[in-house]
């Protein structure tokens, strides 16, 4: 099959030669290779304006990121290459974890742009976020079955990213029987994740190392888990020895799952949930004179787009200040952000500013990021999105 060529404008190759995999629509020479001639998901050769080969990519003429490079060699992304990349990704995870609960494929960082695969033992939760991967759906299923022999494969193709690619949002079982809930093991704690009805793929493996840090700090402490989801931080804190844990989330479904996870680990007697908007709940807790020794603030992305930065930064500032006002003397705040558009130093500034405004001294004890099953591509800063700080907040 003869492949079409996608040619760049003059001087647009530098970022790609430095390792980045994305090509934007304004970087294309539309006179020589008009984007409208390509089909969504079509695989092409990428060349500089002088005709130098840069790599192989798949195209989506309707997206701002109009092409994603998947190889620097002239070869197709087919089931053979998919299988090779899966095996390569699996080798890394096998060195990292004793049990099969992790993110197996993390898109560009595993050289499979637009594909996410989370592994819950024999069950897989998959997200396809690009037209190129959508075209390869059956090959992805076959490759996963060949390598992992799963009992089920669920496609959680309901993310907002698919809208940007012009793809239909849906949740569907692609193979086997995918249960509503699956059990996983993280940091020695058994947890249940809602595969079909939960957020994203059902679980946030990226926070694993930051949850593990709590083990050294929560013994006999009163813990508040804000934006708790299914109790990911709070239940683990209870198992690690906390004397009391309160989980705050706007979703009744999430809190019911959190309570189920507490019961699974026999810590239900010290675990409680508070349903409501986190900002409102924290204000109410302060009015009631409540104090906590450890508070976890792990909100959803307040900054989803660059234009949301100012308003989102203000939201991070507000929620962290509210948390600081609820801390007991020498209290600990674990503050996290999954907003790609919030830089690590900005989250540090949030803590610094918060300390000044509530008249407290802040000491950062730990700086965290996403777990190693979410490896960072050094040329793609967008793959390094999660940041977390554990800080001690004391009187001056």
GROMACS .gro file of C-alpha atoms in nm:
model
  396
    1UNK     CA    1   0.000   0.000   0.000
    2UNK     CA    2   0.141   0.338  -0.102
    3UNK     CA    3   0.133   0.586   0.184
    4UNK     CA    4   0.061   0.954   0.149
    5UNK     CA    5   0.308   1.214   0.275
    6UNK     CA    6   0.244   1.489   0.528
    7UNK     CA    7   0.487   1.775   0.471
    8UNK     CA    8   0.572   2.043   0.724
    9UNK     CA    9   0.622   2.413   0.676
   10UNK     CA   10   0.973   2.552   0.684
   11UNK     CA   11   1.141   2.542   1.030
   12UNK     CA   12   0.859   2.340   1.191
   13UNK     CA   13   1.064   2.022   1.234
   14UNK     CA   14   1.283   2.131   1.527
   15UNK     CA   15   1.042   2.028   1.803
   16UNK     CA   16   0.984   1.689   1.637
   17UNK     CA   17   1.358   1.632   1.590
   18UNK     CA   18   1.396   1.700   1.961
   19UNK     CA   19   1.160   1.412   2.036
   20UNK     CA   20   0.808   1.552   2.052
   21UNK     CA   21   0.539   1.341   1.884
   22UNK     CA   22   0.263   1.593   1.816
   23UNK     CA   23   0.212   1.788   1.495
   24UNK     CA   24  -0.025   2.085   1.495
   25UNK     CA   25  -0.242   2.187   1.202
   26UNK     CA   26  -0.068   2.525   1.157
   27UNK     CA   27   0.265   2.344   1.106
   28UNK     CA   28   0.149   2.168   0.787
   29UNK     CA   29   0.232   2.280   0.434
   30UNK     CA   30  -0.127   2.282   0.313
   31UNK     CA   31  -0.030   2.377  -0.040
   32UNK     CA   32   0.176   2.064  -0.097
   33UNK     CA   33  -0.010   1.828   0.138
   34UNK     CA   34  -0.353   1.973   0.221
   35UNK     CA   35  -0.498   1.823   0.538
   36UNK     CA   36  -0.839   1.780   0.378
   37UNK     CA   37  -0.701   1.503   0.155
   38UNK     CA   38  -0.644   1.272   0.454
   39UNK     CA   39  -0.892   1.046   0.631
   40UNK     CA   40  -0.912   1.045   1.014
   41UNK     CA   41  -0.673   0.780   1.143
   42UNK     CA   42  -0.485   0.745   0.815
   43UNK     CA   43  -0.116   0.656   0.853
   44UNK     CA   44   0.133   0.878   0.669
   45UNK     CA   45   0.499   0.959   0.621
   46UNK     CA   46   0.603   1.286   0.783
   47UNK     CA   47   0.865   1.495   0.604
   48UNK     CA   48   1.032   1.833   0.647
   49UNK     CA   49   0.969   2.105   0.389
   50UNK     CA   50   1.280   1.977   0.207
   51UNK     CA   51   1.154   1.617   0.197
   52UNK     CA   52   1.363   1.472   0.482
   53UNK     CA   53   1.185   1.177   0.649
   54UNK     CA   54   1.094   1.248   1.015
   55UNK     CA   55   0.875   0.955   1.107
   56UNK     CA   56   0.545   0.775   1.069
   57UNK     CA   57   0.227   0.925   1.208
   58UNK     CA   58  -0.147   0.892   1.195
   59UNK     CA   59  -0.357   1.190   1.096
   60UNK     CA   60  -0.678   1.358   1.203
   61UNK     CA   61  -0.745   1.655   0.974
   62UNK     CA   62  -1.025   1.778   1.204
   63UNK     CA   63  -0.813   1.812   1.519
   64UNK     CA   64  -0.573   2.084   1.636
   65UNK     CA   65  -0.321   1.806   1.698
   66UNK     CA   66  -0.355   1.690   1.341
   67UNK     CA   67  -0.095   1.413   1.354
   68UNK     CA   68   0.082   1.198   1.612
   69UNK     CA   69   0.413   1.027   1.540
   70UNK     CA   70   0.426   0.662   1.644
   71UNK     CA   71   0.763   0.561   1.494
   72UNK     CA   72   1.084   0.720   1.370
   73UNK     CA   73   1.124   0.431   1.128
   74UNK     CA   74   0.927   0.375   0.804
   75UNK     CA   75   0.684   0.111   0.931
   76UNK     CA   76   0.311   0.080   0.988
   77UNK     CA   77   0.135   0.073   1.322
   78UNK     CA   78  -0.026  -0.268   1.288
   79UNK     CA   79  -0.094  -0.556   1.525
   80UNK     CA   80   0.271  -0.665   1.510
   81UNK     CA   81   0.399  -0.326   1.622
   82UNK     CA   82   0.117  -0.292   1.875
   83UNK     CA   83   0.218  -0.627   2.023
   84UNK     CA   84   0.584  -0.525   2.037
   85UNK     CA   85   0.497  -0.202   2.218
   86UNK     CA   86   0.269  -0.386   2.462
   87UNK     CA   87   0.546  -0.634   2.545
   88UNK     CA   88   0.791  -0.347   2.597
   89UNK     CA   89   0.546  -0.169   2.830
   90UNK     CA   90   0.474  -0.491   3.018
   91UNK     CA   91   0.846  -0.547   3.085
   92UNK     CA   92   0.863  -0.215   3.267
   93UNK     CA   93   0.552  -0.282   3.479
   94UNK     CA   94   0.674  -0.631   3.567
   95UNK     CA   95   0.990  -0.478   3.713
   96UNK     CA   96   0.789  -0.222   3.910
   97UNK     CA   97   0.506  -0.424   4.062
   98UNK     CA   98   0.454  -0.764   4.221
   99UNK     CA   99   0.084  -0.771   4.139
  100UNK     CA  100  -0.095  -0.693   3.808
  101UNK     CA  101  -0.263  -0.369   3.910
  102UNK     CA  102  -0.127  -0.069   3.722
  103UNK     CA  103  -0.141   0.148   3.413
  104UNK     CA  104  -0.003  -0.072   3.140
  105UNK     CA  105  -0.011   0.178   2.854
  106UNK     CA  106   0.030   0.551   2.904
  107UNK     CA  107  -0.013   0.694   2.556
  108UNK     CA  108   0.281   0.882   2.409
  109UNK     CA  109   0.519   0.774   2.686
  110UNK     CA  110   0.475   0.414   2.576
  111UNK     CA  111   0.492   0.516   2.208
  112UNK     CA  112   0.122   0.444   2.157
  113UNK     CA  113  -0.027   0.794   2.127
  114UNK     CA  114  -0.390   0.817   2.220
  115UNK     CA  115  -0.411   0.480   2.398
  116UNK     CA  116  -0.452   0.417   2.771
  117UNK     CA  117  -0.477   0.070   2.926
  118UNK     CA  118  -0.528   0.008   3.298
  119UNK     CA  119  -0.488  -0.344   3.431
  120UNK     CA  120  -0.697  -0.480   3.716
  121UNK     CA  121  -0.568  -0.837   3.733
  122UNK     CA  122  -0.762  -1.029   3.467
  123UNK     CA  123  -0.971  -0.726   3.369
  124UNK     CA  124  -0.861  -0.440   3.144
  125UNK     CA  125  -1.004  -0.088   3.120
  126UNK     CA  126  -0.909   0.085   2.794
  127UNK     CA  127  -0.941   0.441   2.665
  128UNK     CA  128  -0.892   0.539   2.303
  129UNK     CA  129  -0.848   0.915   2.266
  130UNK     CA  130  -0.736   0.956   1.906
  131UNK     CA  131  -0.870   0.876   1.560
  132UNK     CA  132  -0.556   0.678   1.479
  133UNK     CA  133  -0.615   0.435   1.764
  134UNK     CA  134  -0.989   0.420   1.690
  135UNK     CA  135  -0.911   0.276   1.347
  136UNK     CA  136  -0.699   0.007   1.516
  137UNK     CA  137  -0.960  -0.099   1.771
  138UNK     CA  138  -0.981  -0.464   1.666
  139UNK     CA  139  -0.600  -0.491   1.645
  140UNK     CA  140  -0.573  -0.348   1.997
  141UNK     CA  141  -0.817  -0.609   2.128
  142UNK     CA  142  -0.629  -0.891   1.954
  143UNK     CA  143  -0.290  -0.770   2.082
  144UNK     CA  144  -0.416  -0.740   2.441
  145UNK     CA  145  -0.568  -1.087   2.425
  146UNK     CA  146  -0.250  -1.234   2.278
  147UNK     CA  147  -0.019  -1.086   2.544
  148UNK     CA  148  -0.231  -1.077   2.861
  149UNK     CA  149  -0.508  -1.338   2.809
  150UNK     CA  150  -0.760  -1.122   3.001
  151UNK     CA  151  -1.103  -1.229   3.115
  152UNK     CA  152  -1.251  -0.901   2.996
  153UNK     CA  153  -1.172  -0.581   2.808
  154UNK     CA  154  -1.385  -0.272   2.872
  155UNK     CA  155  -1.361   0.036   2.651
  156UNK     CA  156  -1.418   0.347   2.864
  157UNK     CA  157  -1.441   0.568   2.557
  158UNK     CA  158  -1.640   0.845   2.727
  159UNK     CA  159  -1.370   1.106   2.788
  160UNK     CA  160  -1.406   1.464   2.669
  161UNK     CA  161  -1.083   1.424   2.470
  162UNK     CA  162  -1.271   1.213   2.217
  163UNK     CA  163  -1.490   1.512   2.132
  164UNK     CA  164  -1.180   1.701   2.022
  165UNK     CA  165  -1.102   1.413   1.785
  166UNK     CA  166  -1.457   1.397   1.652
  167UNK     CA  167  -1.513   1.053   1.808
  168UNK     CA  168  -1.831   0.914   1.963
  169UNK     CA  169  -1.835   0.885   2.342
  170UNK     CA  170  -1.944   0.545   2.469
  171UNK     CA  171  -1.873   0.268   2.719
  172UNK     CA  172  -1.870  -0.083   2.578
  173UNK     CA  173  -1.745  -0.427   2.666
  174UNK     CA  174  -1.514  -0.538   2.387
  175UNK     CA  175  -1.434  -0.886   2.514
  176UNK     CA  176  -1.558  -1.123   2.782
  177UNK     CA  177  -1.773  -1.017   3.077
  178UNK     CA  178  -1.659  -0.693   3.236
  179UNK     CA  179  -1.781  -0.670   3.599
  180UNK     CA  180  -1.925  -0.349   3.742
  181UNK     CA  181  -1.658  -0.351   4.014
  182UNK     CA  182  -1.311  -0.499   4.026
  183UNK     CA  183  -1.076  -0.555   4.316
  184UNK     CA  184  -0.720  -0.426   4.314
  185UNK     CA  185  -0.428  -0.423   4.553
  186UNK     CA  186  -0.239  -0.100   4.614
  187UNK     CA  187   0.021  -0.031   4.883
  188UNK     CA  188  -0.089  -0.354   5.048
  189UNK     CA  189  -0.452  -0.239   5.071
  190UNK     CA  190  -0.745  -0.411   4.898
  191UNK     CA  191  -0.971  -0.169   4.712
  192UNK     CA  192  -1.273  -0.188   4.484
  193UNK     CA  193  -1.288   0.023   4.167
  194UNK     CA  194  -1.608   0.092   3.971
  195UNK     CA  195  -1.511   0.001   3.616
  196UNK     CA  196  -1.828   0.101   3.432
  197UNK     CA  197  -1.957   0.396   3.634
  198UNK     CA  198  -1.644   0.541   3.792
  199UNK     CA  199  -1.430   0.830   3.676
  200UNK     CA  200  -1.192   0.782   3.383
  201UNK     CA  201  -1.087   0.414   3.378
  202UNK     CA  202  -1.231   0.354   3.725
  203UNK     CA  203  -0.921   0.414   3.937
  204UNK     CA  204  -0.634   0.665   3.961
  205UNK     CA  205  -0.318   0.456   3.970
  206UNK     CA  206  -0.109   0.773   3.925
  207UNK     CA  207  -0.140   0.870   4.293
  208UNK     CA  208  -0.010   0.537   4.427
  209UNK     CA  209   0.331   0.665   4.554
  210UNK     CA  210   0.173   0.974   4.711
  211UNK     CA  211  -0.079   0.759   4.897
  212UNK     CA  212   0.206   0.539   5.019
  213UNK     CA  213   0.376   0.841   5.176
  214UNK     CA  214   0.088   0.873   5.422
  215UNK     CA  215   0.194   0.550   5.594
  216UNK     CA  216   0.465   0.738   5.785
  217UNK     CA  217   0.241   1.024   5.899
  218UNK     CA  218  -0.114   0.913   5.985
  219UNK     CA  219  -0.072   0.681   6.285
  220UNK     CA  220  -0.331   0.779   6.549
  221UNK     CA  221  -0.421   1.091   6.351
  222UNK     CA  222  -0.752   1.242   6.250
  223UNK     CA  223  -0.758   1.253   5.868
  224UNK     CA  224  -0.973   1.449   5.622
  225UNK     CA  225  -0.978   1.322   5.262
  226UNK     CA  226  -1.113   1.601   5.036
  227UNK     CA  227  -1.235   1.507   4.687
  228UNK     CA  228  -1.211   1.150   4.812
  229UNK     CA  229  -1.366   0.970   4.512
  230UNK     CA  230  -1.390   0.604   4.630
  231UNK     CA  231  -1.170   0.657   4.936
  232UNK     CA  232  -0.839   0.609   4.757
  233UNK     CA  233  -0.641   0.815   5.010
  234UNK     CA  234  -0.876   0.796   5.308
  235UNK     CA  235  -0.925   0.420   5.327
  236UNK     CA  236  -0.552   0.361   5.287
  237UNK     CA  237  -0.485   0.615   5.564
  238UNK     CA  238  -0.725   0.422   5.787
  239UNK     CA  239  -0.546   0.095   5.713
  240UNK     CA  240  -0.213   0.270   5.781
  241UNK     CA  241  -0.324   0.345   6.137
  242UNK     CA  242  -0.531   0.665   6.141
  243UNK     CA  243  -0.769   0.689   6.436
  244UNK     CA  244  -1.046   0.856   6.235
  245UNK     CA  245  -1.105   0.937   5.867
  246UNK     CA  246  -1.364   1.163   5.708
  247UNK     CA  247  -1.411   1.155   5.329
  248UNK     CA  248  -1.560   1.449   5.139
  249UNK     CA  249  -1.703   1.416   4.788
  250UNK     CA  250  -1.987   1.563   4.585
  251UNK     CA  251  -2.089   1.219   4.458
  252UNK     CA  252  -2.309   0.993   4.670
  253UNK     CA  253  -2.207   0.702   4.447
  254UNK     CA  254  -1.836   0.768   4.516
  255UNK     CA  255  -1.894   0.790   4.891
  256UNK     CA  256  -2.091   0.466   4.893
  257UNK     CA  257  -1.799   0.300   4.717
  258UNK     CA  258  -1.562   0.455   4.972
  259UNK     CA  259  -1.772   0.313   5.255
  260UNK     CA  260  -1.768  -0.025   5.083
  261UNK     CA  261  -1.388  -0.004   5.060
  262UNK     CA  262  -1.367   0.084   5.428
  263UNK     CA  263  -1.580  -0.218   5.513
  264UNK     CA  264  -1.367  -0.439   5.289
  265UNK     CA  265  -1.063  -0.341   5.497
  266UNK     CA  266  -1.246  -0.363   5.833
  267UNK     CA  267  -1.202   0.009   5.911
  268UNK     CA  268  -1.567   0.112   5.867
  269UNK     CA  269  -1.597   0.199   6.236
  270UNK     CA  270  -1.349   0.486   6.200
  271UNK     CA  271  -1.459   0.597   5.852
  272UNK     CA  272  -1.734   0.845   5.763
  273UNK     CA  273  -1.842   1.034   5.452
  274UNK     CA  274  -1.964   1.389   5.397
  275UNK     CA  275  -2.148   1.452   5.073
  276UNK     CA  276  -2.135   1.798   4.921
  277UNK     CA  277  -1.932   2.063   4.745
  278UNK     CA  278  -1.584   2.050   4.896
  279UNK     CA  279  -1.561   2.428   4.942
  280UNK     CA  280  -1.893   2.437   5.126
  281UNK     CA  281  -1.818   2.133   5.340
  282UNK     CA  282  -1.482   2.272   5.452
  283UNK     CA  283  -1.640   2.607   5.541
  284UNK     CA  284  -1.904   2.427   5.747
  285UNK     CA  285  -1.643   2.214   5.925
  286UNK     CA  286  -1.456   2.529   6.021
  287UNK     CA  287  -1.773   2.694   6.152
  288UNK     CA  288  -1.830   2.384   6.363
  289UNK     CA  289  -1.481   2.413   6.510
  290UNK     CA  290  -1.351   2.088   6.363
  291UNK     CA  291  -0.977   2.021   6.346
  292UNK     CA  292  -0.779   1.753   6.162
  293UNK     CA  293  -0.419   1.635   6.196
  294UNK     CA  294  -0.379   1.537   5.829
  295UNK     CA  295  -0.574   1.673   5.532
  296UNK     CA  296  -0.552   1.545   5.174
  297UNK     CA  297  -0.664   1.783   4.899
  298UNK     CA  298  -0.672   1.602   4.564
  299UNK     CA  299  -0.920   1.789   4.341
  300UNK     CA  300  -1.012   1.725   3.980
  301UNK     CA  301  -0.832   1.944   3.728
  302UNK     CA  302  -0.935   2.303   3.802
  303UNK     CA  303  -0.739   2.414   3.494
  304UNK     CA  304  -0.845   2.209   3.194
  305UNK     CA  305  -0.745   2.469   2.934
  306UNK     CA  306  -0.489   2.747   2.930
  307UNK     CA  307  -0.760   3.009   2.931
  308UNK     CA  308  -0.887   2.867   3.263
  309UNK     CA  309  -0.553   2.927   3.435
  310UNK     CA  310  -0.635   3.241   3.633
  311UNK     CA  311  -0.968   3.117   3.763
  312UNK     CA  312  -0.834   2.766   3.829
  313UNK     CA  313  -0.531   2.896   4.020
  314UNK     CA  314  -0.769   3.095   4.239
  315UNK     CA  315  -0.965   2.775   4.310
  316UNK     CA  316  -0.647   2.591   4.414
  317UNK     CA  317  -0.562   2.882   4.643
  318UNK     CA  318  -0.907   2.885   4.804
  319UNK     CA  319  -0.932   2.512   4.871
  320UNK     CA  320  -0.582   2.489   5.016
  321UNK     CA  321  -0.638   2.787   5.244
  322UNK     CA  322  -0.964   2.635   5.366
  323UNK     CA  323  -0.775   2.314   5.442
  324UNK     CA  324  -0.497   2.498   5.627
  325UNK     CA  325  -0.755   2.665   5.854
  326UNK     CA  326  -0.885   2.321   5.953
  327UNK     CA  327  -0.544   2.184   6.050
  328UNK     CA  328  -0.447   2.131   6.411
  329UNK     CA  329  -0.113   2.258   6.537
  330UNK     CA  330   0.170   2.085   6.349
  331UNK     CA  331  -0.088   1.952   6.103
  332UNK     CA  332   0.003   1.801   5.767
  333UNK     CA  333  -0.143   1.896   5.430
  334UNK     CA  334  -0.102   1.674   5.126
  335UNK     CA  335  -0.190   1.899   4.835
  336UNK     CA  336  -0.209   1.761   4.481
  337UNK     CA  337  -0.296   1.884   4.134
  338UNK     CA  338  -0.357   1.686   3.816
  339UNK     CA  339  -0.389   2.002   3.605
  340UNK     CA  340  -0.133   1.985   3.326
  341UNK     CA  341  -0.148   2.364   3.295
  342UNK     CA  342  -0.051   2.419   3.660
  343UNK     CA  343   0.325   2.411   3.705
  344UNK     CA  344   0.489   2.255   4.009
  345UNK     CA  345   0.627   2.589   4.128
  346UNK     CA  346   0.276   2.736   4.107
  347UNK     CA  347   0.142   2.472   4.346
  348UNK     CA  348   0.434   2.554   4.576
  349UNK     CA  349   0.331   2.920   4.553
  350UNK     CA  350  -0.023   2.819   4.649
  351UNK     CA  351   0.112   2.668   4.970
  352UNK     CA  352   0.341   2.963   5.037
  353UNK     CA  353   0.063   3.217   4.980
  354UNK     CA  354  -0.179   3.012   5.185
  355UNK     CA  355   0.060   3.001   5.477
  356UNK     CA  356   0.100   3.379   5.469
  357UNK     CA  357  -0.273   3.441   5.454
  358UNK     CA  358  -0.358   3.213   5.747
  359UNK     CA  359  -0.050   3.327   5.942
  360UNK     CA  360   0.119   2.987   5.945
  361UNK     CA  361   0.469   2.857   5.874
  362UNK     CA  362   0.477   2.599   5.593
  363UNK     CA  363   0.748   2.334   5.561
  364UNK     CA  364   0.744   2.107   5.256
  365UNK     CA  365   0.845   1.754   5.358
  366UNK     CA  366   0.788   1.567   5.034
  367UNK     CA  367   0.743   1.648   4.665
  368UNK     CA  368   0.569   1.384   4.458
  369UNK     CA  369   0.455   1.319   4.103
  370UNK     CA  370   0.272   1.047   3.913
  371UNK     CA  371   0.379   0.689   3.965
  372UNK     CA  372   0.632   0.512   3.740
  373UNK     CA  373   0.356   0.332   3.552
  374UNK     CA  374   0.287   0.681   3.412
  375UNK     CA  375   0.640   0.741   3.279
  376UNK     CA  376   0.727   1.090   3.158
  377UNK     CA  377   0.831   1.141   2.797
  378UNK     CA  378   1.121   1.391   2.834
  379UNK     CA  379   1.030   1.575   2.514
  380UNK     CA  380   0.658   1.602   2.597
  381UNK     CA  381   0.598   1.812   2.909
  382UNK     CA  382   0.227   1.731   2.883
  383UNK     CA  383   0.303   1.375   3.000
  384UNK     CA  384   0.422   1.513   3.337
  385UNK     CA  385   0.097   1.646   3.479
  386UNK     CA  386   0.063   1.531   3.842
  387UNK     CA  387   0.233   1.714   4.125
  388UNK     CA  388   0.193   1.676   4.500
  389UNK     CA  389   0.343   1.827   4.813
  390UNK     CA  390   0.324   1.707   5.171
  391UNK     CA  391   0.363   2.010   5.396
  392UNK     CA  392   0.375   2.068   5.769
  393UNK     CA  393   0.175   2.374   5.875
  394UNK     CA  394   0.266   2.523   6.212
  395UNK     CA  395   0.239   2.843   6.412
  396UNK     CA  396   0.534   3.078   6.374
   0.00000   0.00000   0.00000
